Coordinates of C-alpha atoms and ligand atoms in Angstrom, one line a residue:
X1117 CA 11.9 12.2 34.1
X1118 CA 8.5 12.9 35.5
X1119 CA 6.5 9.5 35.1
X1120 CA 2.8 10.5 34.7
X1121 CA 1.7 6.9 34.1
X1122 CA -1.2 8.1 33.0
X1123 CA -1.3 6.0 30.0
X1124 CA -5.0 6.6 29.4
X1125 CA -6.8 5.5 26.0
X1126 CA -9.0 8.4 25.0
X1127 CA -12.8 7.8 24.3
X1128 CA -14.4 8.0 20.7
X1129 CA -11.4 7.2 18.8
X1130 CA -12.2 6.6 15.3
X1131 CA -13.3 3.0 14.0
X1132 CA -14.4 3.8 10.6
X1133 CA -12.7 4.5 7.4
X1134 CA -14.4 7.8 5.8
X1135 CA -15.1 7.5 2.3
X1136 CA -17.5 10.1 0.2
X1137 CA -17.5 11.7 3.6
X1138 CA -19.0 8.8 4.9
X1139 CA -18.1 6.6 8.1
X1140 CA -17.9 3.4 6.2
X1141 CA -16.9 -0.2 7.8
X1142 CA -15.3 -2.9 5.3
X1143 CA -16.9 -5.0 3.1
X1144 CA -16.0 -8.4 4.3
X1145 CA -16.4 -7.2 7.9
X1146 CA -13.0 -7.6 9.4
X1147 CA -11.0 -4.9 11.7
X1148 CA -7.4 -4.5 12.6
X1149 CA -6.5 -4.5 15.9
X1150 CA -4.1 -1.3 16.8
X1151 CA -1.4 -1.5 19.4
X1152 CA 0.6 0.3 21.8
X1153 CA 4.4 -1.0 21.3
X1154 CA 5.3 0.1 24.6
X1155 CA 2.7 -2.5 26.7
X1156 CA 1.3 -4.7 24.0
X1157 CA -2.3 -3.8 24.9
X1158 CA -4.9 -2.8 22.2
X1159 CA -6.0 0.2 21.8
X1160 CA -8.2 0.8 18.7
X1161 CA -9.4 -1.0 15.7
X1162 CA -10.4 0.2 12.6
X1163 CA -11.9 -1.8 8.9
X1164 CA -9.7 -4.0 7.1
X1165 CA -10.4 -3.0 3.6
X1166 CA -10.4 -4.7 0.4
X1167 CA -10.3 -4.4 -2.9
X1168 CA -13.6 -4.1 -3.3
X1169 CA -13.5 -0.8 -0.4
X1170 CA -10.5 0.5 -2.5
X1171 CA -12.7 0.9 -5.2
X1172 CA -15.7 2.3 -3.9
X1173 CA -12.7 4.8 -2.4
X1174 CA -10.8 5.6 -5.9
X1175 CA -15.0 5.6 -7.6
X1176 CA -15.4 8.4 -5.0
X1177 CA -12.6 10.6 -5.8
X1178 CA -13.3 10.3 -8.9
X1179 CA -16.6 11.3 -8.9
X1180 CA -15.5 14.4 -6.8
X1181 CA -13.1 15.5 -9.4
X1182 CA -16.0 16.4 -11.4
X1183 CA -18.1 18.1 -8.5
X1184 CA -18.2 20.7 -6.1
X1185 CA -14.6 21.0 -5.6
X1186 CA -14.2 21.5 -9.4
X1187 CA -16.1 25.5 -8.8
X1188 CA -13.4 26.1 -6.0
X1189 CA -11.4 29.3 -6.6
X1190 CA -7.7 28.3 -6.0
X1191 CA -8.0 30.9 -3.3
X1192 CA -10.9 28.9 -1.6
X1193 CA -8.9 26.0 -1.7
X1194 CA -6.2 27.9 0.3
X1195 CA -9.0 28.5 2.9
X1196 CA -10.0 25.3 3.5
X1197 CA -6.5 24.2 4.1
X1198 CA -5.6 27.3 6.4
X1199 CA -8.7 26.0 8.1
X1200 CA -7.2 22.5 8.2
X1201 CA -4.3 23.8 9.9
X1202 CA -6.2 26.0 12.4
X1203 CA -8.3 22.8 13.8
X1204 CA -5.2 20.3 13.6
X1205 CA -3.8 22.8 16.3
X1206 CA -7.1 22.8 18.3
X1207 CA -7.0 19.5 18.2
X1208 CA -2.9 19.1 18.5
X1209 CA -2.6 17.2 22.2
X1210 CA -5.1 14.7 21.5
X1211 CA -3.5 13.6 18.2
X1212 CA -0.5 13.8 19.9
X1213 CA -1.6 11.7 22.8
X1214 CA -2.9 8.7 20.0
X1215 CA 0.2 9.1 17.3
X1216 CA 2.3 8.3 20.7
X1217 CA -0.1 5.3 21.6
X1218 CA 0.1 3.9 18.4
X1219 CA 3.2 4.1 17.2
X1220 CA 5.2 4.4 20.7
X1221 CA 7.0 7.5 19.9
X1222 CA 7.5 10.3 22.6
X1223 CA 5.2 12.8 23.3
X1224 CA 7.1 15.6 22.7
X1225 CA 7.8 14.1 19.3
X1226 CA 4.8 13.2 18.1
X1227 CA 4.3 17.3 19.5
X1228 CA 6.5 18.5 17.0
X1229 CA 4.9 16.0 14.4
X1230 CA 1.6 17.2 15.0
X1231 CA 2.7 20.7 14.6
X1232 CA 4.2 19.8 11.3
X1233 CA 1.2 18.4 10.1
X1234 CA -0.7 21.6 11.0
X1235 CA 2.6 23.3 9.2
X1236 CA 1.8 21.4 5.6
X1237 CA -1.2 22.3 5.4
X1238 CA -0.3 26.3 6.1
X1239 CA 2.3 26.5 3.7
X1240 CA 0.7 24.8 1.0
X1241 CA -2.5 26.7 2.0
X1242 CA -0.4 29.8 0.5
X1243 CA 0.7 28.5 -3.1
X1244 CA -3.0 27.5 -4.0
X1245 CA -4.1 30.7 -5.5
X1246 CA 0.1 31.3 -7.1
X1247 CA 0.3 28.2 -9.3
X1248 CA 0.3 29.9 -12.5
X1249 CA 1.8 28.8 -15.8
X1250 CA 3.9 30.6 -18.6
X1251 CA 3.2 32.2 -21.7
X1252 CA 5.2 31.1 -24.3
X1253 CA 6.0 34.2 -27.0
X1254 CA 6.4 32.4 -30.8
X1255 CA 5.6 35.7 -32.6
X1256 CA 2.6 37.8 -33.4
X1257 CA 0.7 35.4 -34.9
X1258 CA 0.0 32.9 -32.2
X1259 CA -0.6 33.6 -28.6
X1260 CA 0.8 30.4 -25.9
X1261 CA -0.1 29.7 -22.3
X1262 CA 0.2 27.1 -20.1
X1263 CA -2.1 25.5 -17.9
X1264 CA -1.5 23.7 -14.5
X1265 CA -4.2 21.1 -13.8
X1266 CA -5.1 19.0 -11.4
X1267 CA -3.8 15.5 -12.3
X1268 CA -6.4 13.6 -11.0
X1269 CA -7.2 11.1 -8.3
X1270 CA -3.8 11.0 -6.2
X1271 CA -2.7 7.5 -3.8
X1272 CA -1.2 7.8 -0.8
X1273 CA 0.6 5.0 0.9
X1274 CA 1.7 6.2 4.0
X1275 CA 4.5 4.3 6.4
X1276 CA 4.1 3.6 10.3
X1277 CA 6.9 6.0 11.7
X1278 CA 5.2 9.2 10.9
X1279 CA 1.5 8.7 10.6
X1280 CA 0.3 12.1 10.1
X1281 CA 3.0 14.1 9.1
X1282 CA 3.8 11.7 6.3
X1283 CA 0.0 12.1 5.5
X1284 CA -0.3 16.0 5.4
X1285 CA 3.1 16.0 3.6
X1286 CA 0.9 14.4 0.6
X1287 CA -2.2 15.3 0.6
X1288 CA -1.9 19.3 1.5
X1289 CA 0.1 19.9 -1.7
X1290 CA -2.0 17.3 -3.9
X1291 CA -5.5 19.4 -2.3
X1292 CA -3.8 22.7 -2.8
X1293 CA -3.7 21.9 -7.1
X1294 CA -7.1 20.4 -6.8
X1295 CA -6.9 17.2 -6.8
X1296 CA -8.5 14.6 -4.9
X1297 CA -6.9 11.9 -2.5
X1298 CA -7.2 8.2 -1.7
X1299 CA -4.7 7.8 1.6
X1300 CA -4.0 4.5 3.1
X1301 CA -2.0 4.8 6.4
X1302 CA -0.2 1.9 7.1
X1303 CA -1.8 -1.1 9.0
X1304 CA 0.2 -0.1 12.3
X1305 CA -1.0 3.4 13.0
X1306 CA -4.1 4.2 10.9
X1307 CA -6.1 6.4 13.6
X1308 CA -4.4 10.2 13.2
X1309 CA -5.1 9.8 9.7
X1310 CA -8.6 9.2 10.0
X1311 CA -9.4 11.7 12.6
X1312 CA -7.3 14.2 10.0
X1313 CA -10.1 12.7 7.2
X1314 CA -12.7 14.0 9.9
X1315 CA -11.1 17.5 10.2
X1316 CA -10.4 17.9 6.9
X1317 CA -15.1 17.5 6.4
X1318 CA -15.0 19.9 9.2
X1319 CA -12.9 22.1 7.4
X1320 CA -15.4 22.7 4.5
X1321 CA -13.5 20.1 2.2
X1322 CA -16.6 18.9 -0.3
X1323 CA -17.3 15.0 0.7
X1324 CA -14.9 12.7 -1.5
X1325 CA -12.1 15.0 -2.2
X1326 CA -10.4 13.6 0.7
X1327 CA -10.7 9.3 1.5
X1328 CA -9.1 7.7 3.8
X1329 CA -9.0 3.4 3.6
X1330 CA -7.9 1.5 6.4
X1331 CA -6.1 -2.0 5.7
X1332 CA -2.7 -4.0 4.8
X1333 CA -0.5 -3.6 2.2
X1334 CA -1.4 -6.3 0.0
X1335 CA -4.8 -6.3 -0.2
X1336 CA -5.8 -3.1 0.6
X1337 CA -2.1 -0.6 -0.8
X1338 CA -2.0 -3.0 -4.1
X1339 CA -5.4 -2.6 -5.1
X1340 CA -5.0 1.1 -4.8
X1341 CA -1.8 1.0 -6.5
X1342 CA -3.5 -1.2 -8.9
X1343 CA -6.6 1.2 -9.7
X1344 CA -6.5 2.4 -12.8
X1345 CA -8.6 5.6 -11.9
X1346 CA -5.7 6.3 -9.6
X1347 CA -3.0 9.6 -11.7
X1348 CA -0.3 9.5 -9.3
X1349 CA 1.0 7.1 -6.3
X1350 CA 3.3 9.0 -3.5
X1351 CA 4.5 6.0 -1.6
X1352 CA 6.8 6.1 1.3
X1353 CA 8.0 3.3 2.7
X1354 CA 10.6 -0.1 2.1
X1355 CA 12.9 -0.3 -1.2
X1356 CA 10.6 -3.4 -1.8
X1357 CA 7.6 -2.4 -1.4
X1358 CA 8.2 0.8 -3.6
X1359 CA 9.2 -1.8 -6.2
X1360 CA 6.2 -3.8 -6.2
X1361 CA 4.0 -0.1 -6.1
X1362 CA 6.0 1.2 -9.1
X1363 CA 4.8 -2.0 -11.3
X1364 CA 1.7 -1.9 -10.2
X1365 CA 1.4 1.8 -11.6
X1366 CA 3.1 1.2 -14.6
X1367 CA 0.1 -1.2 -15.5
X1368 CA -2.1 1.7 -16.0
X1369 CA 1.1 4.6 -16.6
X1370 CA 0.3 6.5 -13.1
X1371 CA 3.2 8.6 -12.3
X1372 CA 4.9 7.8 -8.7
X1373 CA 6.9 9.4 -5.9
X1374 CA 9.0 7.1 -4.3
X1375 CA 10.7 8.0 -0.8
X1376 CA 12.5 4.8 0.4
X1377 CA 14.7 4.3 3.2
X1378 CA 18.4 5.3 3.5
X1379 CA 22.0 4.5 4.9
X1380 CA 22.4 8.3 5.7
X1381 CA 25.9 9.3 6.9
X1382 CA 27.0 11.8 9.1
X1383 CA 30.1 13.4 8.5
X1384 CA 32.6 14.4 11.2
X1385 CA 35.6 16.0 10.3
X1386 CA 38.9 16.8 12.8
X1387 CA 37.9 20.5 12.5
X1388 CA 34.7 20.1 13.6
X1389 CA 32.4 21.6 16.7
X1390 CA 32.2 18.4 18.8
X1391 CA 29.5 19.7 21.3
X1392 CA 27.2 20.2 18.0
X1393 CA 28.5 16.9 16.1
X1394 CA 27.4 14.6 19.1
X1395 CA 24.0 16.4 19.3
X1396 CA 23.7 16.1 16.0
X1397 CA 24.6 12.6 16.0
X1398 CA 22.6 11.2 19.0
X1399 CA 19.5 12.8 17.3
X1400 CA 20.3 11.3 14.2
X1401 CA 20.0 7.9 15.2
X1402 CA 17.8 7.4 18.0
X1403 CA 15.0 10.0 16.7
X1404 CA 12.1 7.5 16.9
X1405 CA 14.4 5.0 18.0
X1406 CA 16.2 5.0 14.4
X1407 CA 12.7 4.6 13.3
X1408 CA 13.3 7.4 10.4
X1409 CA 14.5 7.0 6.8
X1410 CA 16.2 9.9 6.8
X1411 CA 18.2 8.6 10.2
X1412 CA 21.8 9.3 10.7
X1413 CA 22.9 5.6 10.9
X1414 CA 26.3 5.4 10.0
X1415 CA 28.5 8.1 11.6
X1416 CA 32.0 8.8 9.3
X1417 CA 34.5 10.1 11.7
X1418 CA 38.4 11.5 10.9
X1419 CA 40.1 9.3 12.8
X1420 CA 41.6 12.4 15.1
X1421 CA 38.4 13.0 16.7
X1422 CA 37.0 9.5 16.6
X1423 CA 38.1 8.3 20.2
X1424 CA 36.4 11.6 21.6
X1425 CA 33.6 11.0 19.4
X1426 CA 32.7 7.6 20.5
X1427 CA 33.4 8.0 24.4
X1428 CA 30.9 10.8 23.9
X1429 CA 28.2 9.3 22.0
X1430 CA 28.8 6.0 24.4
X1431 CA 28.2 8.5 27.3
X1432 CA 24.7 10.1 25.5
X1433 CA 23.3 6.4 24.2
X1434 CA 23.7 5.1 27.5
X1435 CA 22.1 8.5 29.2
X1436 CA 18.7 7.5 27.0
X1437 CA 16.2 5.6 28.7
X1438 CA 13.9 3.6 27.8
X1439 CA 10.0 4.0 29.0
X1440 CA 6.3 5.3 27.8
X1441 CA 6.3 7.6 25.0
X1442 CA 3.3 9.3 27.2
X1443 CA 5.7 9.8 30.1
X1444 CA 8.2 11.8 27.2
X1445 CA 11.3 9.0 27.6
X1446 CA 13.8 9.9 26.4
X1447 CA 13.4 6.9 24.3
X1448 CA 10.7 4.5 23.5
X1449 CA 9.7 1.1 22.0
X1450 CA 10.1 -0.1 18.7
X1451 CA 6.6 0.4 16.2
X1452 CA 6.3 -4.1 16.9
X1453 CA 8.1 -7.4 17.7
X1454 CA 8.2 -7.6 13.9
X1455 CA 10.3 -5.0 13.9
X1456 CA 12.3 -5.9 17.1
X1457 CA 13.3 -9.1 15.7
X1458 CA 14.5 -7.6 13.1
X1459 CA 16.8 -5.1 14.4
X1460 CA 17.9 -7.5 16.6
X1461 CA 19.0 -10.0 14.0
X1462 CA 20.9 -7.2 12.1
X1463 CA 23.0 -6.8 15.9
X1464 CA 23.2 -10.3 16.3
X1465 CA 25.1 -10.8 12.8
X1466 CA 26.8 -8.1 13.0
X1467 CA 28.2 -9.2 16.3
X1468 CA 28.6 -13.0 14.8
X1469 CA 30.8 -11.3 12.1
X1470 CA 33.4 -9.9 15.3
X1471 CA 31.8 -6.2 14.9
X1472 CA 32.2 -4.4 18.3
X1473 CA 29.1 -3.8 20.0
X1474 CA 30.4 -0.4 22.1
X1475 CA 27.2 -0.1 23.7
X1476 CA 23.4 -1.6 23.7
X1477 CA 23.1 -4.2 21.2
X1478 CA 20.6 -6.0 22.7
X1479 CA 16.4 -6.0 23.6
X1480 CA 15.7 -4.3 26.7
X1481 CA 13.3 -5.0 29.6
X1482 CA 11.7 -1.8 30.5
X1483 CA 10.4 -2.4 34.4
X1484 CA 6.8 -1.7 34.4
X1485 CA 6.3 -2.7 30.5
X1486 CA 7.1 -5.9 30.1
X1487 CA 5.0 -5.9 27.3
X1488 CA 6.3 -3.7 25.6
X1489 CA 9.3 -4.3 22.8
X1490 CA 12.1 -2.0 23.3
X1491 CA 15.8 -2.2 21.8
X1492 CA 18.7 -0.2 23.8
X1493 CA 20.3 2.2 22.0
X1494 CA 23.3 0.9 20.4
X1495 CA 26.4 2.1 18.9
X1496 CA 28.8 -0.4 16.5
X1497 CA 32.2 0.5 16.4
X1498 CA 34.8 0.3 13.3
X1499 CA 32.4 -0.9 11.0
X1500 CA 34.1 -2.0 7.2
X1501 CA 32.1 -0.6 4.5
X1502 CA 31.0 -3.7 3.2
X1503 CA 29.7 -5.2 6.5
X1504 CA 25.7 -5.9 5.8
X1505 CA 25.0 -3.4 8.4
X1506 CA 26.9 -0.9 6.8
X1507 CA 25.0 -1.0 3.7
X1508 CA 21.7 -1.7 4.7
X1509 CA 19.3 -0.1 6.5
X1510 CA 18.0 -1.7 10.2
X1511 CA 15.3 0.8 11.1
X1512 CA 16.4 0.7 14.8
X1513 CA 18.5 2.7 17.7
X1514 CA 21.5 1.2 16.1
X1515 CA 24.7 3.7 14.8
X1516 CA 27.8 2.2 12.6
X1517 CA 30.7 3.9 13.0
X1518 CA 33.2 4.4 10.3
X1519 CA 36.7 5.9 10.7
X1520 CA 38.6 7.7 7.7
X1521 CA 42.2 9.3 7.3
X1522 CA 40.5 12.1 5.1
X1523 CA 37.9 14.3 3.9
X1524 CA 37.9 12.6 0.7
X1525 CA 37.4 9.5 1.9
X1526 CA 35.0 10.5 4.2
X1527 CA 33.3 11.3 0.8
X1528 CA 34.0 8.1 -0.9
X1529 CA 32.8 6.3 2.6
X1530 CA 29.6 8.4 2.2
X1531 CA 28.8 7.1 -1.4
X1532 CA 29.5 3.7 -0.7
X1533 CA 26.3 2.3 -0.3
X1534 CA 23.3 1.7 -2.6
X1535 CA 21.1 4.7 -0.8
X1536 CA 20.7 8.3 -1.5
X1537 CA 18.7 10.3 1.0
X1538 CA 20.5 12.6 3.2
X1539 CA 24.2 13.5 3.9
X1540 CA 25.1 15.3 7.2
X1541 CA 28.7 17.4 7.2
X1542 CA 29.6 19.0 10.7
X1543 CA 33.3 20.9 10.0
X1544 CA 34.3 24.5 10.3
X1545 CA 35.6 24.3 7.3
X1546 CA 33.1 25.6 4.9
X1547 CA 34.7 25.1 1.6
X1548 CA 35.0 21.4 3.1
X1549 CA 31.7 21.4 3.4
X1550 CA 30.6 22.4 0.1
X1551 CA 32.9 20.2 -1.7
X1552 CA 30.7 17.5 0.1
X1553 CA 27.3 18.8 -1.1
X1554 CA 28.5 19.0 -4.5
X1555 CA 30.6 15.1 -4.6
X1556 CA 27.8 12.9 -2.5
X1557 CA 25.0 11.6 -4.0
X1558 CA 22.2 12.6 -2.1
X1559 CA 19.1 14.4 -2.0
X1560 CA 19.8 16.1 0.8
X1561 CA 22.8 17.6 2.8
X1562 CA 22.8 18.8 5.9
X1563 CA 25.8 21.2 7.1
X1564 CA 26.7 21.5 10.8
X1565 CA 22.9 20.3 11.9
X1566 CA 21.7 17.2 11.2
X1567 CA 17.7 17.6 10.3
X1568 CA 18.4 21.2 9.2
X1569 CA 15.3 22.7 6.8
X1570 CA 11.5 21.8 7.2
X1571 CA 8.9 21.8 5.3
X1572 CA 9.7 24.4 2.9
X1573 CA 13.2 22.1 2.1
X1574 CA 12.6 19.9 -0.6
X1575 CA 13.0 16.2 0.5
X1576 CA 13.9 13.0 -1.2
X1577 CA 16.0 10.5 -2.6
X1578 CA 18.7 9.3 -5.7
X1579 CA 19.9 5.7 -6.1
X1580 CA 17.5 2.8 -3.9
X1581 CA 16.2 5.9 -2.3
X1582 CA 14.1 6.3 -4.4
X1583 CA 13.2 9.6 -6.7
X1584 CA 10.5 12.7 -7.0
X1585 CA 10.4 15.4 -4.7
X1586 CA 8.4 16.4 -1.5
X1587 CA 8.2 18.9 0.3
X1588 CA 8.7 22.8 -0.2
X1589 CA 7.8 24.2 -3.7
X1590 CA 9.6 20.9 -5.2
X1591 CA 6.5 18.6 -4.4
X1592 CA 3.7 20.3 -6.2
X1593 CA 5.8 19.2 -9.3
X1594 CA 3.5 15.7 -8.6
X1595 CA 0.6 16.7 -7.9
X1596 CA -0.2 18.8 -11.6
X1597 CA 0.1 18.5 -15.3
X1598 CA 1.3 21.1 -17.7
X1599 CA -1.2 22.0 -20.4
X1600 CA -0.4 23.8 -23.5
X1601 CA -2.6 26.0 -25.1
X1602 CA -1.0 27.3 -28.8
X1603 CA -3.4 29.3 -30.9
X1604 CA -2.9 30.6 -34.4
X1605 CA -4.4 34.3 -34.6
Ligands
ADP13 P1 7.2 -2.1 6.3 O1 7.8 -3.3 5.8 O2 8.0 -1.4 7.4 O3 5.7 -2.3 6.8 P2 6.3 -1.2 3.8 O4 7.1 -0.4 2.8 O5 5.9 -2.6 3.5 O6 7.1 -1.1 5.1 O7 5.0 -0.4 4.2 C1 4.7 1.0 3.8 C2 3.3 1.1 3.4 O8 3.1 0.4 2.2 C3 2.2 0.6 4.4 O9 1.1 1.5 4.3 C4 1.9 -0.7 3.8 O10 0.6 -1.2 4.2 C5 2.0 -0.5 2.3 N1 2.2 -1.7 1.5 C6 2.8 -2.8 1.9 N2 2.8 -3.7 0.9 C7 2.2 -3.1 -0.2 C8 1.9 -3.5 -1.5 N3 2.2 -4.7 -2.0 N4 1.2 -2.6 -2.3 C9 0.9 -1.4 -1.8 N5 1.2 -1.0 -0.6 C10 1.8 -1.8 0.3
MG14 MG1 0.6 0.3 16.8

């Protein structure tokens, strides 16, 4: 690894939250202080909002509903996002260089995140102008049609392990259908999100359409939650917090996306290509450190393959090191010592309850950034399906593995938890295979390569995972509302 060390801050980052297309501070005055996990130093602050702020936010978008943006073709629309796209990629290495600082991630990562961003906003870009509704044929004395309108002001509530990715992946299909947005990043990582709010003016985006609100969940997420201006809430984040957001909604009957976290398996049968099943499965899990909700964390093994399997992954966890996302380790730190602590607890009572602890399973010192709160990657062997860590999700470089006598246990192992998100299959056996997308419950399946699809793939959740669609066609289901014309002639 080439250690460039230069862990440089750039100038001018944002401090401001933008709101009517104005650089606004908060109300009551206060900041949040942003971090980089991997020395502890601050790097940034930007307004802790209120409800107050949240208002003037959802008042804006609401306003702009009824404005300029309202005269947009649908094809103009498209432009402005194309546009969007264009100057994220102009831009791409210095978002890059802050979604790394804040949220610790490596560079080449966040790269590929950046990239992705850009990516949302190009494919939804496309549909603006081909969202078209049906006729409806009830005989020659009526004519029927079907209109798709905007819904309204759309929430955002955006989690800390994909800033601006998760961010684009919202608002570029809500902007696309004409609505307007209210987006609050999460308290963590808040600064790619307001630079996109920046880019998004520069774009040609009419002031308003697009707000972005800086602040915590509580006072700042709930209020927006809360609003009753607010159509739709896409939240993604904790099976908690996605409760709380769905009540909140309810109050005024908002409509909700919900993309919670997961207990994804990955499936590896005796068949299977090895080389490609411990890819597949290192990447699973220590993506982001196992900072994903879609991570691979419990690997379901046929017990013919499983001593191969787990020499090998032993071998690849303990290949990662740790260091500076801006130096590209192979890994970095966790998003905060919140979060260390936590994943640390889940390994400590797992190992309390006699789990194995094949590799890691403890915090690491990184030389150079003692600051900084890193994990080592860790692998739990012969984990029942009841054990805690089996069923709940940790948010960390930590795998469970889980060894079966069949392929249809391997499918009973896989629905044995109360999450829904992803299910990954590698055998060369593709009726195997497809027996497993149909019997797991899950909103995605992924055959012989974990992560497999993109943004055209619709993404999201049954069971605690949550529900609603994003992603791909699927998404702009959210983001308008079927109206019904029927006239008698
Ligand atoms: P974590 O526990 O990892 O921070 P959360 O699900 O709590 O995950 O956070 C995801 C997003 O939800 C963040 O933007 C956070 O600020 C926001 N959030 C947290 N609590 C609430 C709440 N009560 N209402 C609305 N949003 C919230
Ligand atoms: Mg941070």
């Amino acid at each position: 690894m080439t250690q460039t060390r230069d862990w440089s801050i750039p100038q001018d980052l944002p401090e401001t939250m933008v709101i009517g297309g104005e650089p606004v501070t908060a109300g009551g005055g206060g900041a949040i202080e942003t971090i980089d996990p991997a020395t502890g130093r601050i790097i940034g602050r930007f307004p802790d909002a209120d409800a107050n702020d949240v208002d003037r936010a959802v008042t804006n978008a609401k306003q702009a509903l009824q404005g300029e943006w309202r005269s947009f073709t649908p094809a103009a629309r498209g432009r402005i996002l194309y546009q969007t796209a264009a100057l994220i990629r102009a831009d791409a290495e210095l978002l890059a260089r802050v979604e790394t600082l804040e949220s610790g991630k490596p560079i080449r990562e966040a790269r590929g995140d950046i990239e992705t961003a850009a990516g949302y906003f190009e494919y939804y870009a496309g549909i603006a102008d081909k969202l078209q509704g049906d006729t409806i044929p009830l005989g020659p004395d009526y004519m029927s049609f079907t209109l798709h309108e905007p819904v309204g002001v759309t929430a955002h509530i955006i989690p800390w392990n994909f800033p601006l990715v998760t961010t684009a992946r919202g608002v570029a299909p809500a902007l696309a259908a004409g609505n307007t947005a209210v987006v609050k990043p999460a308290e963590q990582t808040s600064l790619t999100s307001l630079m996109l709010a920046e880019i998004l003016l520069r774009a040609g985006l009419p002031a308003g359409v697009c707000n972005i609100i800086t602040g915590f969940g509580p006072s700042a997420g709930g209020p927006l939650s809360a609003h009753p201006d607010v159509a739709h809430v896409t939240f993604t984040g904790s099976v908690v917090t996605g409760k709380t957001v769905m009540q909140t909604a309810a109050e005024h009957v908002a409509s909700v996306t919900l993309e919670l976290g997961g207990k994804s398996p990955v499936v590896v049968l005796a068949d299977a290509d090895l080389e490609a099943a411990v890819e597949g499965c290192l990447k699973a899990i220590y993506l982001n450190a196992g900072q994903v909700c879609s991570a691979g964390s419990r690997l379901v093994v046929e017990r013919p393959v499983y001593a191969q399997m787990m020499d090998r992954l032993v071998a690849g966890a303990e290949a990662l090191t740790l260091g500076h996302g801006l130096d590209d380790a192979p890994l970095g730190p966790l998003i905060s010592q919140q979060q260390l602590d936590r994943v640390a607890g889940y390994v400590d009572n797992a190992r309390a309850a006699s789990i194995s602890v094949a590799t890691g399973g403890h915090v690491a010192e990184v030389e150079g950034l003692e600051g900084g709160v890193f994990y080592a990657p860790t692998i739990l062997d012969d984990v029942a399906t009841d054990a805690i860590v089996a069923q709940e999700e940790i948010f960390g470089p930590v795998l469970c593995v889980q060894v079966v006598d069949s392929p249809e246990e391997a499918i009973s192992v896989a629905n044995s938890t109360e999450f829904g998100l992803v299910a990954g299959i590698y055998t060369r056996d593709v009726t195997r295979a497809l027996n497993f997308a149909r019997d797991v419950d899950a909103g995605q399946i992924f055959i012989n390569q974990y992560f497999a699809g993109g943004i055209a793939t619709p993404f999201g959740g049954t069971k605690n995972s949550g529900f609603g669609r994003e992603k791909g066609l699927a998404a702009l289901a959210s983001y308008y509302q079927v109206k019904c014309v029927t006239a008698r002639i």
